[in-house]
Amino acid sequence: MTITLHVKGMTCGHCKMAVTNALKELDGVQNVEVHLQEGTVDVDYDETKVSLEKLKEAIEEQGYDVK
C-alpha cells in the first residue's frame, strides 16, 4: 500500500534523512520518498505489518507534525 502524508516542519536534508530513517526502521516499510518542497512523504508499506498510526508516530517522534 502507498500513502502520501502531509508533514509540517521539514526544511532541509537533515529533516529528510530524519524522517526517512525513522520510517525505514519500522517493520513493513518498503520505501520512503520525502518531498521537501511539497511538504509530503510517500510511504510504501505492508499494512499487515505496520499501521498508519505507527507511521505518523515515527514522524512525530522526530519533531514534525503530520496532517
CSV table of N, CA and C in Angstrom, one decimal, residues 2-54:
chain,number,residue,atom,x,y,z
A,2,THR,N,0.5,2.3,-0.7
A,2,THR,CA,1.2,3.5,-0.7
A,2,THR,C,0.3,4.6,-0.2
A,3,ILE,N,0.9,5.5,0.6
A,3,ILE,CA,0.2,6.6,1.2
A,3,ILE,C,1.0,7.9,1.1
A,4,THR,N,0.4,9.0,1.0
A,4,THR,CA,1.1,10.3,1.0
A,4,THR,C,0.7,11.0,2.3
A,5,LEU,N,1.7,11.3,3.1
A,5,LEU,CA,1.4,12.0,4.3
A,5,LEU,C,1.9,13.5,4.2
A,6,HIS,N,1.1,14.4,4.7
A,6,HIS,CA,1.5,15.8,4.7
A,6,HIS,C,2.2,16.1,6.0
A,7,VAL,N,3.5,16.5,5.9
A,7,VAL,CA,4.3,16.7,7.1
A,7,VAL,C,4.7,18.2,7.2
A,8,LYS,N,4.5,18.8,8.3
A,8,LYS,CA,4.9,20.2,8.5
A,8,LYS,C,6.2,20.3,9.3
A,9,GLY,N,7.1,21.2,8.9
A,9,GLY,CA,8.3,21.5,9.6
A,9,GLY,C,9.6,21.0,8.9
A,10,MET,N,9.4,20.2,7.8
A,10,MET,CA,10.6,19.7,7.1
A,10,MET,C,11.2,20.8,6.2
A,11,THR,N,12.5,21.1,6.4
A,11,THR,CA,13.0,22.2,5.6
A,11,THR,C,14.4,21.9,4.9
A,12,CYS,N,15.0,20.8,5.3
A,12,CYS,CA,16.4,20.6,4.8
A,12,CYS,C,16.7,19.1,4.7
A,13,GLY,N,17.9,18.9,4.2
A,13,GLY,CA,18.4,17.5,4.0
A,13,GLY,C,18.4,16.7,5.3
A,14,HIS,N,18.7,17.3,6.4
A,14,HIS,CA,18.7,16.7,7.7
A,14,HIS,C,17.3,16.2,8.1
A,15,CYS,N,16.3,17.1,7.8
A,15,CYS,CA,14.9,16.7,8.1
A,15,CYS,C,14.5,15.5,7.2
A,16,LYS,N,14.9,15.6,6.0
A,16,LYS,CA,14.6,14.5,5.0
A,16,LYS,C,15.1,13.1,5.6
A,17,MET,N,16.4,13.2,6.0
A,17,MET,CA,17.1,11.9,6.5
A,17,MET,C,16.4,11.5,7.8
A,18,ALA,N,16.1,12.4,8.7
A,18,ALA,CA,15.5,12.0,9.9
A,18,ALA,C,14.2,11.3,9.7
A,19,VAL,N,13.3,11.8,8.9
A,19,VAL,CA,12.0,11.2,8.6
A,19,VAL,C,12.2,9.9,7.8
A,20,THR,N,13.1,9.9,6.8
A,20,THR,CA,13.3,8.6,6.1
A,20,THR,C,13.8,7.5,7.0
A,21,ASN,N,14.8,7.8,7.8
A,21,ASN,CA,15.4,6.8,8.7
A,21,ASN,C,14.4,6.3,9.7
A,22,ALA,N,13.6,7.2,10.3
A,22,ALA,CA,12.6,6.8,11.3
A,22,ALA,C,11.6,5.9,10.7
A,23,LEU,N,11.1,6.1,9.5
A,23,LEU,CA,10.1,5.3,8.8
A,23,LEU,C,10.7,4.0,8.4
A,24,LYS,N,12.0,4.0,7.9
A,24,LYS,CA,12.6,2.7,7.4
A,24,LYS,C,12.9,1.8,8.5
A,25,GLU,N,13.0,2.3,9.8
A,25,GLU,CA,13.2,1.4,10.9
A,25,GLU,C,12.0,0.5,11.2
A,26,LEU,N,10.8,1.0,10.8
A,26,LEU,CA,9.6,0.2,11.1
A,26,LEU,C,9.5,-1.0,10.2
A,27,ASP,N,9.2,-2.1,10.8
A,27,ASP,CA,9.0,-3.4,10.1
A,27,ASP,C,7.8,-3.2,9.2
A,28,GLY,N,7.9,-3.5,7.9
A,28,GLY,CA,6.8,-3.4,6.9
A,28,GLY,C,6.9,-2.2,6.0
A,29,VAL,N,7.8,-1.3,6.3
A,29,VAL,CA,8.0,-0.1,5.4
A,29,VAL,C,9.0,-0.5,4.3
A,30,GLN,N,8.6,-0.4,3.1
A,30,GLN,CA,9.4,-0.8,1.9
A,30,GLN,C,10.1,0.3,1.3
A,31,ASN,N,9.5,1.5,1.2
A,31,ASN,CA,10.1,2.6,0.5
A,31,ASN,C,9.6,3.9,1.1
A,32,VAL,N,10.5,4.9,1.2
A,32,VAL,CA,10.1,6.2,1.7
A,32,VAL,C,10.6,7.3,0.7
A,33,GLU,N,9.8,8.2,0.3
A,33,GLU,CA,10.3,9.3,-0.6
A,33,GLU,C,9.8,10.6,0.0
A,34,VAL,N,10.7,11.5,0.5
A,34,VAL,CA,10.4,12.7,1.1
A,34,VAL,C,10.5,13.8,0.0
A,35,HIS,N,9.4,14.7,0.0
A,35,HIS,CA,9.4,15.8,-1.0
A,35,HIS,C,9.3,17.1,-0.1
A,36,LEU,N,10.5,17.7,0.1
A,36,LEU,CA,10.6,18.9,0.9
A,36,LEU,C,9.8,20.0,0.4
A,37,GLN,N,9.8,20.3,-0.9
A,37,GLN,CA,9.1,21.4,-1.5
A,37,GLN,C,7.6,21.4,-1.2
A,38,GLU,N,7.1,20.2,-1.4
A,38,GLU,CA,5.6,20.0,-1.2
A,38,GLU,C,5.2,19.7,0.3
A,39,GLY,N,6.2,19.4,1.1
A,39,GLY,CA,5.9,19.0,2.5
A,39,GLY,C,5.2,17.7,2.6
A,40,THR,N,5.5,16.7,1.7
A,40,THR,CA,4.9,15.4,1.7
A,40,THR,C,5.9,14.3,1.8
A,41,VAL,N,5.4,13.2,2.3
A,41,VAL,CA,6.2,12.0,2.4
A,41,VAL,C,5.3,10.8,1.8
A,42,ASP,N,5.9,10.2,0.7
A,42,ASP,CA,5.2,9.0,0.2
A,42,ASP,C,5.8,7.8,0.8
A,43,VAL,N,5.0,6.9,1.3
A,43,VAL,CA,5.4,5.7,2.0
A,43,VAL,C,4.8,4.5,1.4
A,44,ASP,N,5.6,3.5,1.0
A,44,ASP,CA,5.1,2.2,0.5
A,44,ASP,C,5.3,1.3,1.7
A,45,TYR,N,4.2,0.7,2.2
A,45,TYR,CA,4.3,-0.2,3.3
A,45,TYR,C,3.3,-1.4,3.3
A,46,ASP,N,3.5,-2.3,4.1
A,46,ASP,CA,2.7,-3.5,4.2
A,46,ASP,C,1.7,-3.3,5.4
A,47,GLU,N,0.5,-3.0,5.1
A,47,GLU,CA,-0.5,-2.7,6.1
A,47,GLU,C,-0.8,-3.8,7.1
A,48,THR,N,-0.3,-5.1,6.8
A,48,THR,CA,-0.5,-6.2,7.7
A,48,THR,C,0.6,-6.2,8.8
A,49,LYS,N,1.7,-5.4,8.5
A,49,LYS,CA,2.8,-5.3,9.5
A,49,LYS,C,2.9,-4.0,10.2
A,50,VAL,N,2.5,-2.9,9.6
A,50,VAL,CA,2.6,-1.6,10.3
A,50,VAL,C,1.4,-0.8,10.0
A,51,SER,N,0.9,-0.1,11.0
A,51,SER,CA,-0.3,0.7,10.9
A,51,SER,C,0.0,2.2,10.5
A,52,LEU,N,-1.0,2.8,10.0
A,52,LEU,CA,-0.8,4.3,9.6
A,52,LEU,C,-0.5,5.0,10.9
A,53,GLU,N,-1.1,4.7,12.0
A,53,GLU,CA,-0.8,5.3,13.3
A,53,GLU,C,0.7,5.2,13.6
A,54,LYS,N,1.3,4.1,13.4
A,54,LYS,CA,2.7,3.9,13.7
A,54,LYS,C,3.6,4.7,12.8
